[in-house]
Short mmCIF file of C-alpha atoms and ligand atoms in Angstrom, two decimals:
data_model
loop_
_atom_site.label_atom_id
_atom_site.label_comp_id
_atom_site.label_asym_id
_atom_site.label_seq_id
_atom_site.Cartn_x
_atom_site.Cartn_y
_atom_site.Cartn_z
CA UNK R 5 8.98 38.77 -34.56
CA UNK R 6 8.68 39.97 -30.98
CA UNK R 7 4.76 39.27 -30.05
CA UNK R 8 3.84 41.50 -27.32
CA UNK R 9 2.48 39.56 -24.54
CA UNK R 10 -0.59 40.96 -23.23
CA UNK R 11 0.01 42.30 -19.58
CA UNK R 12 -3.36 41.85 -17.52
CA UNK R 13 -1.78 44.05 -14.99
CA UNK R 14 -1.76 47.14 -16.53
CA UNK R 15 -4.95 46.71 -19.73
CA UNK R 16 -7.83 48.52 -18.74
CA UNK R 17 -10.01 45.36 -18.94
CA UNK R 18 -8.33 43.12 -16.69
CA UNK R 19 -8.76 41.93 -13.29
CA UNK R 20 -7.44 43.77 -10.31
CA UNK R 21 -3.36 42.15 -10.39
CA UNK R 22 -4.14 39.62 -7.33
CA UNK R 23 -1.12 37.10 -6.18
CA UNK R 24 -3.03 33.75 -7.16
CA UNK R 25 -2.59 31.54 -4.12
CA UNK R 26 -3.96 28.50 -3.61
CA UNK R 27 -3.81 26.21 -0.70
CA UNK R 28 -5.57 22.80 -0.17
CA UNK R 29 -6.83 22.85 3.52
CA UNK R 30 -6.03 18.99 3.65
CA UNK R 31 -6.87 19.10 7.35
CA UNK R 32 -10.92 19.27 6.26
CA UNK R 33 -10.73 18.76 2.59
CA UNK R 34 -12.14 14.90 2.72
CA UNK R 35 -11.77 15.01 6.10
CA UNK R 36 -15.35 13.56 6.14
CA UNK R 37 -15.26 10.75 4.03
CA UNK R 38 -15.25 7.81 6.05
CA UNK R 39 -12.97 6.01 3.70
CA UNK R 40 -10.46 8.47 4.95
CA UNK R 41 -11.56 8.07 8.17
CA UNK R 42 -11.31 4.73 8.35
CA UNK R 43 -7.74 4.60 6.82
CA UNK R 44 -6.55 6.88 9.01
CA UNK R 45 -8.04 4.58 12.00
CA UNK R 46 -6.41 1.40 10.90
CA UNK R 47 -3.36 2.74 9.69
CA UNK R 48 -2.94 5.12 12.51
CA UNK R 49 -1.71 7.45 9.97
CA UNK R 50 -2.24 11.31 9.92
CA UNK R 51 -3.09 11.32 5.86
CA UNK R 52 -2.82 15.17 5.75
CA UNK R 53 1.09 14.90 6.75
CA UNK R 54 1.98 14.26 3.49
CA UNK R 55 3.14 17.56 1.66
CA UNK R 56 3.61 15.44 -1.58
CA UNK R 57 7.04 15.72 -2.05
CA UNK R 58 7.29 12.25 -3.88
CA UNK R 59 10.27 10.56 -2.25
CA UNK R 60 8.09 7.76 -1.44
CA UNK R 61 7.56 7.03 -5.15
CA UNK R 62 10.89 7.68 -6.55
CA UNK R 63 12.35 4.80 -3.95
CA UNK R 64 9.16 2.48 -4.04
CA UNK R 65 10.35 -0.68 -5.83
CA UNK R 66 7.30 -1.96 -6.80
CA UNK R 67 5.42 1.71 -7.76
CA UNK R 68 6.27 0.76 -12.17
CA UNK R 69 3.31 -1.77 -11.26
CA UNK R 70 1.09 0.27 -9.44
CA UNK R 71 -1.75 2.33 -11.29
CA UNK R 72 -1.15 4.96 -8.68
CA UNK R 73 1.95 5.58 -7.02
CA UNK R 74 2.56 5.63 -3.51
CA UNK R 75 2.23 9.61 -3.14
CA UNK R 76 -0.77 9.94 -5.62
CA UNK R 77 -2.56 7.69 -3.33
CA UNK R 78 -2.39 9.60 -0.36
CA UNK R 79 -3.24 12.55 -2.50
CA UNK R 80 -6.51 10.60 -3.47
CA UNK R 81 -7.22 10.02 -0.09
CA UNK R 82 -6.70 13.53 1.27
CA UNK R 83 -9.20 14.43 -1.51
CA UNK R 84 -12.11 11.80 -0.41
CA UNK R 85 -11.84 10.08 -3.59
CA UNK R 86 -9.97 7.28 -2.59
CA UNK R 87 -12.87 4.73 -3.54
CA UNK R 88 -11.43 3.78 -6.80
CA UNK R 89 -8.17 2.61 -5.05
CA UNK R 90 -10.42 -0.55 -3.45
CA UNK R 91 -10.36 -1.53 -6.88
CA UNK R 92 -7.09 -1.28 -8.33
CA UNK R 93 -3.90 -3.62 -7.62
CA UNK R 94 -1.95 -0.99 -6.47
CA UNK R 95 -2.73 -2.14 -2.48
CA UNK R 96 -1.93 -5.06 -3.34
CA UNK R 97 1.22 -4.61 -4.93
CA UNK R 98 2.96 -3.06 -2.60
CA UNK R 99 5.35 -5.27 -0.91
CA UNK R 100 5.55 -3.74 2.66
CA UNK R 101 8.81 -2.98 2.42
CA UNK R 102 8.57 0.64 4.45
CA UNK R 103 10.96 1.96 1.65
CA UNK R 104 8.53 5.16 1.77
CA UNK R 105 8.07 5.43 5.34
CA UNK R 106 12.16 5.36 5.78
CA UNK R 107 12.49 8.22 2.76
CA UNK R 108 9.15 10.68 4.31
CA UNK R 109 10.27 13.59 5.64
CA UNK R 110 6.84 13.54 7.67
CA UNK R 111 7.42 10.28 9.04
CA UNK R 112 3.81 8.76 6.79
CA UNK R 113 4.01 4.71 6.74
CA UNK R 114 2.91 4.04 3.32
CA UNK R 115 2.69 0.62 4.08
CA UNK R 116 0.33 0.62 6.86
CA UNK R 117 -2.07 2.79 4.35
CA UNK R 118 -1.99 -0.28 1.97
CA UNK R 119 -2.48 -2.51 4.48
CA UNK R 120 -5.88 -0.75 5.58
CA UNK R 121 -7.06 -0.81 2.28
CA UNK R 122 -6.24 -4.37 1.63
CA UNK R 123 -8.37 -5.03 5.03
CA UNK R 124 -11.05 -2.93 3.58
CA UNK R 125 -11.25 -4.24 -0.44
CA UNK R 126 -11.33 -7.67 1.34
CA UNK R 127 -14.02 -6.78 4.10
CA UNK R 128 -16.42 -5.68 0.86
CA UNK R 129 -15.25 -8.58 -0.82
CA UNK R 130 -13.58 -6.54 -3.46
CA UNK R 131 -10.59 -8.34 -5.58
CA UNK R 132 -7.98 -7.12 -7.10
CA UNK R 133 -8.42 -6.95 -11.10
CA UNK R 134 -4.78 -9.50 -11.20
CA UNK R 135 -6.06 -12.16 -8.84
CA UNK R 136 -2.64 -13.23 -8.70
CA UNK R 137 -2.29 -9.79 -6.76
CA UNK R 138 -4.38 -11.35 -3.64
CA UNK R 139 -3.03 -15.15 -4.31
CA UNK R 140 0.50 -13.27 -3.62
CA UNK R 141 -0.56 -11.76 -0.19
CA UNK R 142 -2.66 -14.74 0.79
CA UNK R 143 0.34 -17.42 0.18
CA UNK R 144 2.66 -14.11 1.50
CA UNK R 145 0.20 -14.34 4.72
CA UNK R 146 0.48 -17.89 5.32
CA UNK R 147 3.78 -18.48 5.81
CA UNK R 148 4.18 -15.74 8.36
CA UNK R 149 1.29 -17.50 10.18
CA UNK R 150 3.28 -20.87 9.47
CA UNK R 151 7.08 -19.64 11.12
CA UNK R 152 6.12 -15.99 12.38
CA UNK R 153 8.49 -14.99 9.54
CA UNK R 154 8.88 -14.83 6.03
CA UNK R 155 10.34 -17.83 4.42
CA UNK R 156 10.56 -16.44 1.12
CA UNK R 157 10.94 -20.15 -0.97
CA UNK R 158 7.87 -20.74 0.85
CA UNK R 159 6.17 -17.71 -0.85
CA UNK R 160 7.40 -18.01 -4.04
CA UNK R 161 6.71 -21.84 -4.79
CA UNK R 162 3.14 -21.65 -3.17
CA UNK R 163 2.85 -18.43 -5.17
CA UNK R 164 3.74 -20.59 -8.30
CA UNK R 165 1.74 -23.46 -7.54
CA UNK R 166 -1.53 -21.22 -6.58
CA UNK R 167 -1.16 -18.86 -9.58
CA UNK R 168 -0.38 -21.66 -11.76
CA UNK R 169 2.72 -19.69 -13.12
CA UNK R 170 4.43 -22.98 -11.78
CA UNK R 171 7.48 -22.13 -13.67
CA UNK R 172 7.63 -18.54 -12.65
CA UNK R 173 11.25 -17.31 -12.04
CA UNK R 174 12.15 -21.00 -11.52
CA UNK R 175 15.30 -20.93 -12.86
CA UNK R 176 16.22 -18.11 -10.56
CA UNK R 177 15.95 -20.02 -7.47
CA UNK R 178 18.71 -22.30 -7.20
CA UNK R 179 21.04 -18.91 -7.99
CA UNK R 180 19.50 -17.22 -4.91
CA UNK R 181 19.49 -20.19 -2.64
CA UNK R 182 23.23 -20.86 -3.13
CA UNK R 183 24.18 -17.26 -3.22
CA UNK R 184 22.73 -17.27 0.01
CA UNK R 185 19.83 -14.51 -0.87
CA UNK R 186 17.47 -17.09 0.10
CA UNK R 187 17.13 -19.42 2.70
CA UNK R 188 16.58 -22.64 1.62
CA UNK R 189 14.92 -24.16 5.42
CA UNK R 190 13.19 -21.85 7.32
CA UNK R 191 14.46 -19.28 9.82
CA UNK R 192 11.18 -19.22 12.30
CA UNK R 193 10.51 -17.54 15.28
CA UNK R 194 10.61 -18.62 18.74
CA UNK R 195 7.62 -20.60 19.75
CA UNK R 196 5.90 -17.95 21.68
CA UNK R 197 6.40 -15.35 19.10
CA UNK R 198 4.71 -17.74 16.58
CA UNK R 199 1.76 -18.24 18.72
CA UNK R 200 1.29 -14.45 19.26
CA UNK R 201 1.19 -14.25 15.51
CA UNK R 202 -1.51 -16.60 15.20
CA UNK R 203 -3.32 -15.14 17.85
CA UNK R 204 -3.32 -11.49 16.08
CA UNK R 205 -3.72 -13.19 12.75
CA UNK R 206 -7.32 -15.15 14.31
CA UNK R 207 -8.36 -12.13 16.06
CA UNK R 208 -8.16 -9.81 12.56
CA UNK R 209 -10.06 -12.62 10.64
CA UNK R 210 -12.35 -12.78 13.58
CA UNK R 211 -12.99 -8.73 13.05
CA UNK R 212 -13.09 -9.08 9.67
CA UNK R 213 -15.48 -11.63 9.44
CA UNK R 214 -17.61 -9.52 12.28
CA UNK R 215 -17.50 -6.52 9.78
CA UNK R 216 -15.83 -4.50 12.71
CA UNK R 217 -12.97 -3.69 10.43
CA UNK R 218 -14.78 -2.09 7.90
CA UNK R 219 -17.37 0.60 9.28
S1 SF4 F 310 7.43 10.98 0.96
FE1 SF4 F 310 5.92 11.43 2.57
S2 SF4 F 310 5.44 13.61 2.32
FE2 SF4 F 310 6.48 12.94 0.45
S3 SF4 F 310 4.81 12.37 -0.95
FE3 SF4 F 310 5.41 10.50 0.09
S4 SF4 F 310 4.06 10.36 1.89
FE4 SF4 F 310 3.95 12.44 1.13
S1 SF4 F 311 6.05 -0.14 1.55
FE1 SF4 F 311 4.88 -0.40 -0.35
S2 SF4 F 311 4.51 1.69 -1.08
FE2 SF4 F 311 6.18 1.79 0.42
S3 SF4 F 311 8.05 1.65 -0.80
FE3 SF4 F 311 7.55 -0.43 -0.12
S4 SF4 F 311 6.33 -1.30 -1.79
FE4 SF4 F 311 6.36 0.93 -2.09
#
């Protein structure tokens, strides 16, 4: 049967036929709320950019893991209500790879937005619910404070011992060293590069042990 489909344009009753628009003023909406604000500070990232297009998720290797995907969590952000993320793995999962940033037609560094929110959960002394999440970024951490570069082996062993996974993808490794996917020594920095990363990795833990990173 063909049901007639009431037209509120033309019954008596209904409202005045009005084009239903609406727009999120993403400039001010959350504009205040100092988590924002203090994202957008140590990320140096202009949060209301992002148009939410969701190329950063669809090429995010690591967003199956996350509770919110890259693009919802600048969404949460522009909205103010970006609190619950301090509590979630999701900053910590992402592996700072910039695939967003290199897909974002507006340029947003996805990466450097985790990154402030990893500096903040760990300025409140929030963890991760996985605490393997943080033993991953702390072991991930050390060995670029080590050789001023990742030396993956490095990361992944430490990872295993500190987790106590020890056996974690184990097998794997001999395949990647001799396929040449991994290094099996590593490749570090110059000297002076090396000591510039130390220097920027004390001064961060100096801030963040002054509370200056988290205001
Ligand atoms: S790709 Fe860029 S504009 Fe698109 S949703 Fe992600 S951050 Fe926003
Ligand atoms: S930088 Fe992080 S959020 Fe962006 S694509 Fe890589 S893992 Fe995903």
């Amino acid at each position: 049967m063909d049901r007639a489909r009431p037209d509120h344009a033309t019954t008596s009753h209904s409202l005045p036929l009005r084009k239903a628009r609406m727009e999120l003023d993403l400039e001010n909406l959350g504009a205040r709320d100092p988590l924002r604000r203090r994202v957008e500070e140590l990320s140096g990232e202009h949060l209301a950019d992002c148009y939410q297009c969701g190329c950063c998720t669809a090429g995010c290797p690591t967003a199956y893991q996350m509770e919110h995907g890259p693009h919802r969590v600048i969404r949460l952000l522009q909205l103010g209500a970006g609190e619950e993320l301090l509590e979630l793995d999701t900053p910590w999962i992402c592996a700072s790879c910039e695939t967003c940033a290199t897909r974002c037609p507006k340029g947003v560094s996805i990466a450097e937005v985790m990154d402030a929110l990893r500096q903040i959960a760990r300025m409140r002394g929030v963890s991760p619910p996985n605490p393997n999440a943080r033993v991953f970024n702390d072991r991930f951490l050390g060995t670029m404070r080590r050789h001023g570069r990742v030396f993956e082996l490095e990361v992944g062993l430490f990872y295993n011992l500190s987790s106590g996974n020890f056996f974690n993808h184990i097998a794997q490794f001999p395949a990647l060293v001799f396929s040449g996917k991994m290094k099996p020594i590593p490749d570090r920095a110059p000297k002076k590069a090396r000591k510039r990363m130390r220097r920027i990795m004390d001064r961060v833990a100096e801030l963040e042990r002054g509370g200056e990173v988290d205001q």
